[in-house]
Amino acid sequence: MNKIINTTRAQESTNAIERLYITMRHLFNRGFYKPMGVSGETLRNALLQLRPEIYGSIGEEKSELSGLTYVLERLPEGIEQCRYINLTSDEGYGDSHFKAIIPAKRRRDCYRIDEDQMNIVITRGRSDIYDILTHLTFLFIESEKICKRVLIEDTKKTIRDWSKLEAALETEELTQAELEVALSYTANILGRSFVEVKEMHQVFATKENPEKFLRTIYWMGKLAIEEETLGDKRIITFSPVLRERLGHHIHGDRWALTIKETLEENGILHRPIHIISANMHSVMNSLFAKKALAKEYPNSKDSLEIYEDLSKEQNNKLRAKVTAYAKKNGMISLKDTSGTNIDVQIFDTAKFGDSACCFDLPKGTSEDDKPVIFVMDYAFGEQAYETIDELLKPYEKADEKEFLNIESVSIMGKAGILEGGKGDIMIATAHIFEGTADNYPFKNELSASDFEGHGLKVLEGTMVTVLGTSLQNKNILQFFKDSTWGVIGLEMEGVHYQKAIQAASRIRKSIKEDVKVRYAYYASDNPLETGGTLASGGLGTTGVKPTYLITDKILKQLFNS
C-alpha cells in the first residue's frame, strides 16, 4: 500500500530557491529573457512559492510597500521607467558621456542609455546577478498587481483612479490638498490604506523629486499596462562580453595585483600580513581615534562615545582628522580602480609613531617582524572567493614568484541572526552552503567567551552561507535553527572566503597551512521576527558597539600573536 508523503513548507521553499538558482543561470547562458513571458514565469512562480520575509506580502493581492522600498534602494533610480534592462561587464561606459547612477544601498555602476534602457554593470560576480534578478522579479510581480487592479476586465480601459493619478502627475507642483487626493487614488490602486500610502510617500520623497513615490507607482503600472494592452514587452539581456568574462576573476586579478604591487613598492611584501575583511573605518578608528582626538575628548575613558560620534553623518571634520592622523602614521589608502568596488587600507605598524597607536606590539619586535595589517572592504557573495583566491596567490614578476607571508585572515561581517536581535554577536565554528551539504569546519581563533560581559547576546555555532538574503523565508530559517546543523545565523560570504583560504593553505600551498582564521558577525536583522528583517531599516548606532568590540578582539589577538 502506497503511503502519501507530504513535503514540508521548508522543503518546498528549498526547492523554490533551487529553481530560482538554476533558472537564473539558464537565462544568463541563454542571453536574454522576457520577465513577464514564459521564460520569466518560472522565476515569478518560484518567488511567489518561496515568499521571502524581506518581500512581505508579495503573495497577496495588495501591493508590498516595505519590500518595494528595500528593492528600489538596491536598484538604480529610474529603472521602473525602463522597458529594456541590460546587464553588462565593465565595457567602458565610465569613459563616456553617460553619468553613472549608483543605487543607495548597493555599490554598482548603472547607466541610463535612453528613456527606455538601463545598463547595469556587473563586476562582482554571479551573486550580483542573482541579487539583481531577484529584485527585478519582485518589481515585475508588483507591477503586474497594479496592472490587474487598474485594467478593466476584458477591455483595454483603465479605472477612474488611474486616469486621475495620471492627470495629477501632469501638474508641476501639487498642493497639499491635491497631493492627498492623488494619494487617495493611489491607495485604492495599491489595495493599501490612505495612511500607509501617505507614510510611504514621505519615505520616498526627495528634495529634487517630492512626488517620487507617486511617479514610481505610475511607471510600474504604465509599463505593465502597455505590455498587456499593446504587447510592448519588457526584456532583460546579458551582454556577450559579460557572458564571456563571468567566472574568470578578471576584476579580482586586477585588484590583487594592484595590492601586491603597492606592498612591493613600499618594501613590505615580505613582512607578516594580517588580512581583515571589514568596513573602512572600524580598524582605522580602533588603532588611532582615541589618540587622534585626544583634544576633543580629553576625559573620555570610554572609546565607544568617540566611535558613536564618528559614525554620525554630521561629524565629517572628526573623521577627516582621524584619517589624516592615520596617514601620518603609515596608513596607505587604495581606492578601487579594478571594478570590484572593494577599497583597501594598509597599515604598516613599523611606521606607527611613538605612542600613536592604541595597541602595542610585544617589546623587542624586530622591524622585519612588525606586522602589516591589510583591511579590505566587504565583498559581495561569491566575490569573496574571487578576491581572496587571487590575493593569496604568489606575486609573480618576470619569472619569479614571491609567496606572501599571510599570518591570519579575519572576517567581520553583518549577518541575520536566528535567536536574538540587532547588534548581537555570532561566532562561527563552521560554514555550510545553502541548498547543498557542502560544509567548511575550521578552528576559529575567536570564541564566545571573548565577548562575554559586554551586555550583548553572543551565540557560537554554524553559519549558513545563502545565495541571497532576499531569498529566505521563516520556514527555511526555522529548519536551519531547529535541525542538527545547529545554525545560528545566515550570511553571504563565509563559505566563499573559507573555500579560498583552504585551497591556498592546504592544496595550493601558497600560504602556510596553519594560517589563523577568525570569523565574527554582528546581527543586522532577525529574519524570524516580524518587523525584524532588513526591510525594517538599518542598524543606526546599534551596530557601533558590536562592530568595535569585534574589531578590538581581532586587533588584540593580532598585536599579541
XYZ file of C-alpha atoms in Angstrom:
561
model
C 0.000 0.000 0.000
C 1.487 3.341 -1.074
C 1.832 5.999 1.588
C 1.327 9.620 0.631
C 4.392 11.664 1.524
C 3.694 15.338 2.108
C 6.542 17.782 1.660
C 7.066 20.342 4.397
C 6.929 24.086 3.752
C 10.718 24.218 4.372
C 11.299 21.569 1.667
C 9.041 23.410 -0.775
C 10.934 26.629 -0.056
C 14.289 24.907 -0.586
C 13.042 23.570 -3.927
C 11.868 27.070 -4.873
C 15.340 28.520 -4.142
C 16.941 25.752 -6.219
C 14.593 26.503 -9.127
C 15.387 30.216 -8.887
C 19.118 29.485 -8.847
C 19.022 27.058 -11.814
C 16.628 29.230 -13.836
C 18.737 32.366 -13.379
C 21.849 30.522 -14.577
C 19.932 29.135 -17.560
C 18.588 32.561 -18.546
C 22.082 34.052 -18.206
C 23.520 31.391 -20.540
C 20.632 31.983 -22.955
C 21.470 35.689 -23.083
C 18.033 37.291 -22.681
C 14.506 36.727 -21.409
C 11.127 38.422 -21.132
C 10.323 38.655 -17.410
C 6.555 38.604 -17.979
C 6.774 35.962 -20.708
C 7.052 32.182 -20.485
C 10.797 32.369 -19.791
C 10.268 34.610 -16.768
C 7.292 32.667 -15.431
C 9.458 30.106 -13.612
C 11.218 32.903 -11.711
C 7.928 34.581 -10.799
C 6.284 31.333 -9.674
C 9.313 30.254 -7.648
C 9.496 33.611 -5.862
C 5.747 33.514 -5.156
C 6.074 29.999 -3.762
C 9.052 31.000 -1.642
C 7.500 34.252 -0.361
C 10.698 35.556 1.284
C 10.297 37.501 4.530
C 12.002 40.549 3.080
C 9.326 40.816 0.366
C 6.469 40.779 2.870
C 3.058 40.420 1.231
C 4.392 39.563 -2.253
C 1.961 36.615 -2.467
C -1.114 38.720 -1.636
C -3.267 40.904 -3.877
C -2.310 44.117 -2.102
C 0.965 45.808 -3.017
C 4.005 45.267 -0.782
C 5.412 48.665 0.217
C 8.284 47.901 2.620
C 9.676 45.339 0.188
C 9.389 47.889 -2.618
C 11.442 50.392 -0.602
C 14.102 47.761 0.102
C 14.345 46.746 -3.562
C 14.441 50.258 -5.034
C 17.281 51.234 -2.669
C 19.304 48.455 -4.336
C 18.379 49.196 -7.951
C 19.279 52.307 -9.988
C 16.927 55.259 -9.819
C 14.576 55.305 -12.787
C 14.727 51.576 -13.513
C 10.939 51.315 -13.150
C 10.681 53.520 -16.278
C 12.864 51.239 -18.417
C 11.488 48.587 -20.736
C 14.962 47.253 -21.572
C 17.404 46.284 -18.824
C 20.863 45.230 -19.995
C 23.366 43.579 -17.636
C 26.888 44.244 -18.910
C 30.511 43.733 -17.945
C 32.819 46.727 -17.428
C 32.735 47.774 -21.080
C 33.931 51.382 -20.946
C 30.779 53.293 -20.050
C 32.745 55.078 -17.321
C 34.763 56.887 -20.006
C 31.688 58.039 -21.921
C 29.240 60.936 -21.555
C 26.862 58.649 -19.628
C 26.563 59.580 -15.971
C 26.882 56.704 -13.502
C 23.820 56.053 -11.332
C 24.766 54.296 -8.098
C 21.959 52.762 -6.002
C 21.724 53.968 -2.399
C 22.378 50.548 -0.820
C 24.433 48.696 -3.472
C 27.770 49.694 -4.949
C 27.214 49.088 -8.640
C 27.516 51.456 -11.627
C 24.398 51.830 -13.762
C 23.834 53.949 -16.868
C 20.590 55.282 -18.343
C 21.231 54.815 -22.067
C 17.968 56.377 -23.215
C 14.412 56.784 -21.933
C 13.735 53.040 -22.362
C 17.051 51.378 -21.448
C 19.095 50.949 -18.277
C 22.509 49.267 -18.298
C 23.741 47.700 -15.036
C 27.464 46.926 -14.845
C 28.313 43.593 -13.191
C 31.807 43.437 -11.717
C 31.106 41.499 -8.514
C 30.289 38.074 -9.909
C 27.253 35.813 -10.027
C 25.910 36.867 -6.618
C 25.355 40.348 -8.058
C 23.316 38.876 -10.926
C 21.195 36.735 -8.557
C 20.604 39.798 -6.370
C 19.516 41.990 -9.301
C 17.305 39.378 -10.966
C 15.567 38.531 -7.689
C 14.806 42.207 -7.016
C 13.656 42.761 -10.596
C 11.359 39.722 -10.388
C 9.791 41.244 -7.259
C 9.373 44.545 -9.112
C 7.656 42.842 -12.069
C 5.312 40.895 -9.783
C 4.333 44.123 -8.023
C 3.849 45.964 -11.321
C 1.584 43.139 -12.509
C -0.544 43.561 -9.363
C -1.026 47.250 -10.238
C -1.930 46.349 -13.819
C -4.566 43.829 -12.690
C -6.167 46.320 -10.303
C -6.171 49.135 -12.870
C -7.253 47.438 -16.113
C -10.992 46.887 -16.525
C -11.565 43.190 -17.262
C -11.899 42.204 -20.939
C -11.144 45.754 -22.080
C -8.114 47.938 -22.660
C -9.580 50.690 -20.493
C -8.334 51.698 -17.052
C -10.252 52.556 -13.900
C -11.001 56.158 -12.946
C -8.353 56.186 -10.160
C -5.588 55.529 -12.696
C -6.695 58.319 -15.016
C -6.888 60.716 -12.070
C -3.381 59.737 -10.872
C -2.035 60.248 -14.394
C -3.648 63.705 -14.554
C -2.287 64.655 -11.116
C 1.292 63.842 -12.194
C 0.995 66.245 -15.123
C 0.824 69.081 -12.566
C 4.275 70.574 -11.905
C 3.779 71.069 -8.174
C 0.952 69.570 -6.144
C -0.653 71.489 -3.296
C -1.207 69.594 -0.046
C -4.882 69.100 -0.945
C -4.038 67.878 -4.478
C -1.381 65.545 -3.087
C -3.773 63.956 -0.625
C -6.360 63.447 -3.371
C -3.680 61.758 -5.528
C -2.625 59.592 -2.573
C -6.240 58.539 -2.133
C -6.357 57.301 -5.746
C -3.010 55.545 -5.240
C -4.202 53.829 -2.051
C -7.091 52.305 -3.999
C -4.776 51.238 -6.839
C -2.384 49.530 -4.385
C -5.039 47.997 -2.141
C -3.499 49.806 0.833
C -4.866 52.255 3.386
C -4.519 56.001 2.887
C -2.292 56.327 5.969
C 0.100 53.601 4.726
C 0.427 55.260 1.339
C 0.910 58.714 2.878
C 3.699 57.370 5.101
C 5.406 55.698 2.129
C 5.164 58.936 0.133
C 7.241 60.646 2.840
C 9.807 57.800 2.836
C 10.326 58.107 -0.940
C 10.247 61.918 -1.202
C 13.446 63.779 -2.045
C 14.124 67.482 -2.446
C 14.590 67.056 -6.224
C 11.634 64.685 -6.631
C 8.985 65.209 -3.907
C 6.449 63.031 -5.760
C 8.893 60.149 -6.299
C 6.538 57.574 -4.760
C 3.596 58.517 -6.999
C 5.816 58.543 -10.091
C 7.337 55.170 -9.203
C 3.903 53.542 -8.840
C 2.729 55.226 -12.044
C 5.666 53.989 -14.128
C 5.492 50.476 -12.699
C 1.836 50.312 -13.680
C 2.292 52.121 -17.012
C 4.838 49.618 -18.399
C 2.788 46.640 -17.180
C -0.385 48.065 -18.775
C 1.400 48.767 -22.086
C 2.789 45.234 -22.114
C -0.695 43.836 -21.529
C -2.610 46.065 -23.960
C -0.052 46.968 -26.647
C 2.323 43.990 -26.480
C 5.347 46.204 -25.641
C 7.385 43.526 -23.865
C 9.926 44.260 -21.166
C 13.217 42.478 -21.833
C 16.295 41.690 -19.730
C 19.511 40.970 -21.643
C 23.034 39.883 -20.685
C 25.779 41.329 -22.869
C 28.039 38.904 -24.796
C 31.109 40.353 -23.047
C 29.581 39.702 -19.611
C 28.714 36.126 -20.541
C 32.252 35.577 -21.811
C 34.041 37.136 -18.805
C 31.984 35.937 -15.855
C 33.841 33.471 -13.635
C 37.313 34.355 -14.929
C 38.340 36.525 -11.951
C 39.217 39.432 -14.246
C 38.392 42.113 -11.663
C 39.736 40.114 -8.710
C 43.043 39.559 -10.529
C 43.421 43.298 -11.236
C 42.516 44.115 -7.645
C 45.009 41.659 -6.125
C 47.824 42.688 -8.483
C 47.433 46.375 -7.549
C 47.683 45.441 -3.870
C 50.788 43.276 -4.310
C 52.483 45.978 -6.396
C 51.725 48.507 -3.647
C 53.170 46.195 -0.988
C 56.328 45.735 -3.077
C 56.701 49.465 -3.776
C 56.591 50.130 -0.037
C 59.061 47.336 0.759
C 56.593 45.366 2.892
C 55.691 42.427 0.634
C 57.859 40.035 2.693
C 56.512 41.093 6.096
C 53.903 39.202 8.185
C 50.493 40.172 6.739
C 47.175 40.039 8.594
C 44.107 40.288 6.351
C 40.924 41.759 7.817
C 37.661 41.927 5.863
C 35.664 44.716 7.495
C 34.410 48.238 6.791
C 36.669 51.197 6.011
C 36.520 52.843 9.417
C 36.494 50.449 12.379
C 40.131 49.243 12.171
C 41.490 52.741 11.496
C 39.422 54.259 14.309
C 40.320 51.474 16.741
C 44.034 51.970 16.021
C 44.135 55.772 16.128
C 40.886 57.591 17.057
C 41.470 57.907 20.800
C 44.959 59.374 20.276
C 43.985 61.490 17.241
C 41.038 63.076 19.084
C 42.673 63.472 22.490
C 41.944 67.234 22.494
C 38.280 66.780 21.563
C 37.759 64.016 24.152
C 40.239 64.753 26.987
C 38.223 62.974 29.687
C 36.762 60.120 27.662
C 37.548 56.770 29.261
C 35.005 55.024 27.089
C 36.101 54.806 23.425
C 32.532 53.872 22.459
C 31.466 57.512 22.841
C 34.136 58.514 20.300
C 33.157 55.740 17.879
C 29.467 56.662 18.080
C 30.275 60.307 17.358
C 32.490 59.300 14.421
C 29.600 57.278 12.964
C 27.296 60.313 12.898
C 26.854 61.895 9.487
C 27.476 65.454 10.648
C 30.953 64.726 12.084
C 32.963 64.929 8.847
C 35.710 67.015 10.454
C 36.335 64.438 13.190
C 36.555 61.629 10.618
C 38.912 63.687 8.442
C 41.182 64.335 11.430
C 41.441 60.609 12.259
C 42.131 59.763 8.599
C 44.894 62.407 8.374
C 46.418 61.102 11.626
C 46.342 57.515 10.292
C 48.044 58.520 7.026
C 50.715 60.368 9.004
C 51.364 57.098 10.844
C 51.812 54.849 7.846
C 48.306 54.126 6.528
C 48.093 53.612 2.765
C 44.600 54.056 1.357
C 43.755 52.474 -2.015
C 40.530 53.474 -3.756
C 39.409 50.668 -6.028
C 40.071 51.035 -9.757
C 39.629 47.364 -10.689
C 35.831 47.302 -10.737
C 35.476 45.126 -7.635
C 34.243 48.126 -5.602
C 36.439 46.901 -2.738
C 38.586 49.666 -1.267
C 41.675 48.821 0.775
C 43.687 50.203 3.691
C 47.219 49.036 4.510
C 48.658 49.775 7.953
C 52.417 49.380 8.329
C 52.944 49.017 12.092
C 56.685 49.773 11.646
C 55.693 53.337 10.697
C 53.480 53.933 13.716
C 54.851 56.878 15.673
C 55.737 56.557 19.371
C 52.513 56.124 21.352
C 50.494 56.964 18.207
C 48.550 53.696 18.254
C 46.088 52.435 20.865
C 47.660 48.928 20.722
C 51.221 47.852 21.496
C 53.395 45.190 19.925
C 55.481 42.947 22.221
C 58.711 44.679 23.251
C 61.718 43.784 21.164
C 59.747 43.017 17.974
C 62.187 43.454 15.078
C 61.367 45.701 12.114
C 61.024 42.677 9.818
C 58.592 41.010 12.216
C 56.336 44.028 12.673
C 53.025 43.121 11.042
C 51.279 44.709 8.102
C 47.524 44.985 8.630
C 45.610 44.741 5.375
C 41.947 45.827 5.571
C 39.578 45.157 2.675
C 36.035 46.456 2.393
C 33.151 43.975 2.296
C 32.985 41.596 -0.672
C 29.600 40.566 -2.059
C 28.670 36.873 -2.090
C 30.777 34.783 -4.482
C 33.050 37.792 -4.986
C 34.661 36.843 -1.653
C 36.154 33.754 -3.304
C 37.337 35.640 -6.382
C 39.174 38.338 -4.413
C 40.747 36.238 -1.627
C 41.675 33.438 -4.052
C 43.617 35.938 -6.186
C 45.126 37.755 -3.201
C 46.554 34.571 -1.653
C 48.347 33.558 -4.851
C 52.105 34.302 -5.037
C 53.202 37.624 -6.523
C 54.588 36.907 -9.975
C 57.106 39.291 -11.508
C 59.049 38.290 -14.618
C 59.915 34.623 -13.991
C 59.976 34.909 -10.215
C 57.323 34.087 -7.631
C 57.183 35.592 -4.166
C 54.892 33.922 -1.665
C 53.064 36.216 0.736
C 53.653 35.724 4.448
C 49.973 35.575 5.452
C 49.677 35.149 9.229
C 45.915 35.417 9.623
C 42.624 36.107 7.839
C 39.872 37.731 9.917
C 36.334 38.224 8.672
C 33.991 40.628 10.426
C 30.587 40.745 8.789
C 26.929 41.586 9.172
C 24.528 38.652 9.272
C 20.969 37.681 10.038
C 20.630 36.123 13.482
C 18.126 33.350 14.232
C 17.910 33.821 18.007
C 18.496 37.323 19.239
C 18.222 40.848 17.902
C 20.035 43.603 16.055
C 23.546 44.181 17.370
C 24.031 40.726 18.936
C 27.151 38.716 18.045
C 27.653 35.368 16.273
C 30.907 33.379 16.373
C 31.152 30.818 13.576
C 32.528 27.302 14.120
C 31.724 26.173 10.554
C 30.000 27.341 7.388
C 27.514 25.346 5.332
C 26.386 26.266 1.836
C 22.627 26.639 1.436
C 20.983 24.060 -0.806
C 23.916 21.637 -0.525
C 25.622 19.508 2.111
C 28.903 21.365 1.444
C 30.423 22.201 4.817
C 33.551 24.024 5.927
C 34.535 23.466 9.565
C 37.581 25.345 10.891
C 39.319 26.368 14.108
C 38.159 29.881 14.925
C 40.692 31.896 16.946
C 37.732 33.822 18.380
C 35.272 32.242 20.799
C 32.052 33.278 22.529
C 33.908 33.718 25.835
C 35.926 36.587 24.275
C 32.750 38.676 24.080
C 31.054 37.931 27.397
C 30.317 40.681 29.886
C 29.577 43.427 27.359
C 25.771 43.368 27.523
C 25.336 41.673 24.151
C 23.948 38.244 23.400
C 26.714 36.013 21.974
C 25.973 32.824 20.016
C 28.524 30.263 18.861
C 27.765 27.706 16.148
C 27.306 27.073 12.440
C 26.609 29.851 9.959
C 24.788 29.175 6.693
C 26.013 30.944 3.563
C 22.979 31.789 1.445
C 22.608 32.631 -2.248
C 20.948 35.904 -1.293
C 19.492 37.380 1.880
C 16.377 38.266 -0.097
C 15.659 34.563 -0.773
C 14.962 33.479 2.804
C 11.659 32.712 4.492
C 10.754 31.693 8.032
C 10.219 28.024 7.155
C 13.748 27.511 5.851
C 15.305 29.536 8.647
C 13.310 27.715 11.335
C 14.511 24.406 9.873
C 18.134 25.601 9.991
C 17.693 26.740 13.569
C 15.993 23.561 14.831
C 17.994 20.967 12.853
C 21.184 19.220 13.964
C 23.171 21.611 11.778
C 22.902 23.999 14.746
C 22.707 27.119 12.589
C 22.844 30.415 14.481
C 22.756 32.865 11.566
C 22.894 33.459 7.833
C 25.249 35.494 5.669
C 26.526 35.516 2.084
C 30.336 35.219 2.053
C 31.629 32.760 4.672
C 31.771 29.627 2.502
C 33.453 31.573 -0.304
C 36.152 33.023 1.981
C 36.848 29.674 3.626
C 36.941 27.825 0.290
C 39.682 30.208 -0.911
C 41.632 30.011 2.373
C 41.536 26.200 2.448
C 42.534 25.931 -1.212
C 45.525 28.249 -0.679
C 46.698 26.712 2.612
C 46.001 23.004 2.138
C 46.049 22.310 -1.584
C 47.964 25.004 -3.456
C 50.359 25.551 -0.540
C 50.679 29.244 -1.444
C 50.270 30.255 2.219
C 51.166 28.442 5.441
C 48.887 25.558 6.410
C 48.426 26.795 9.982
C 47.173 30.254 8.930
C 44.914 31.606 11.678
C 41.294 32.357 10.811
C 38.735 34.438 12.671
C 35.049 34.789 11.856
C 32.715 37.041 13.848
C 29.409 38.565 12.806
C 27.078 41.127 14.307
C 23.345 40.895 13.699
C 21.902 43.333 11.176
C 18.444 41.762 11.487
C 16.455 38.800 12.753
C 14.520 37.446 9.764
C 12.489 35.156 12.064
C 10.943 38.140 13.834
C 8.050 40.085 12.343
C 9.370 43.557 11.591
C 12.942 42.398 12.214
C 14.076 41.884 8.612
C 16.479 44.089 6.651
C 13.465 45.807 5.088
C 12.650 47.263 8.522
C 15.633 49.612 8.299
C 19.302 49.882 9.192
C 21.149 49.355 12.436
C 21.862 53.008 13.219
C 24.144 53.364 16.247
C 23.096 49.865 17.440
C 25.822 48.459 15.193
C 28.614 50.613 16.636
C 29.173 48.620 19.839
C 29.433 45.120 18.288
C 31.483 46.423 15.334
C 34.148 47.923 17.563
C 34.042 45.117 20.102
C 34.802 42.559 17.359
C 37.476 44.840 15.848
C 39.084 45.268 19.286
C 39.266 41.497 19.880
C 40.772 40.868 16.432
C 43.413 43.586 16.911
C 44.337 42.444 20.436
C 44.964 38.905 19.165
C 46.886 40.257 16.190
C 49.163 42.524 18.264
C 49.800 39.834 20.883
C 50.459 36.956 18.468
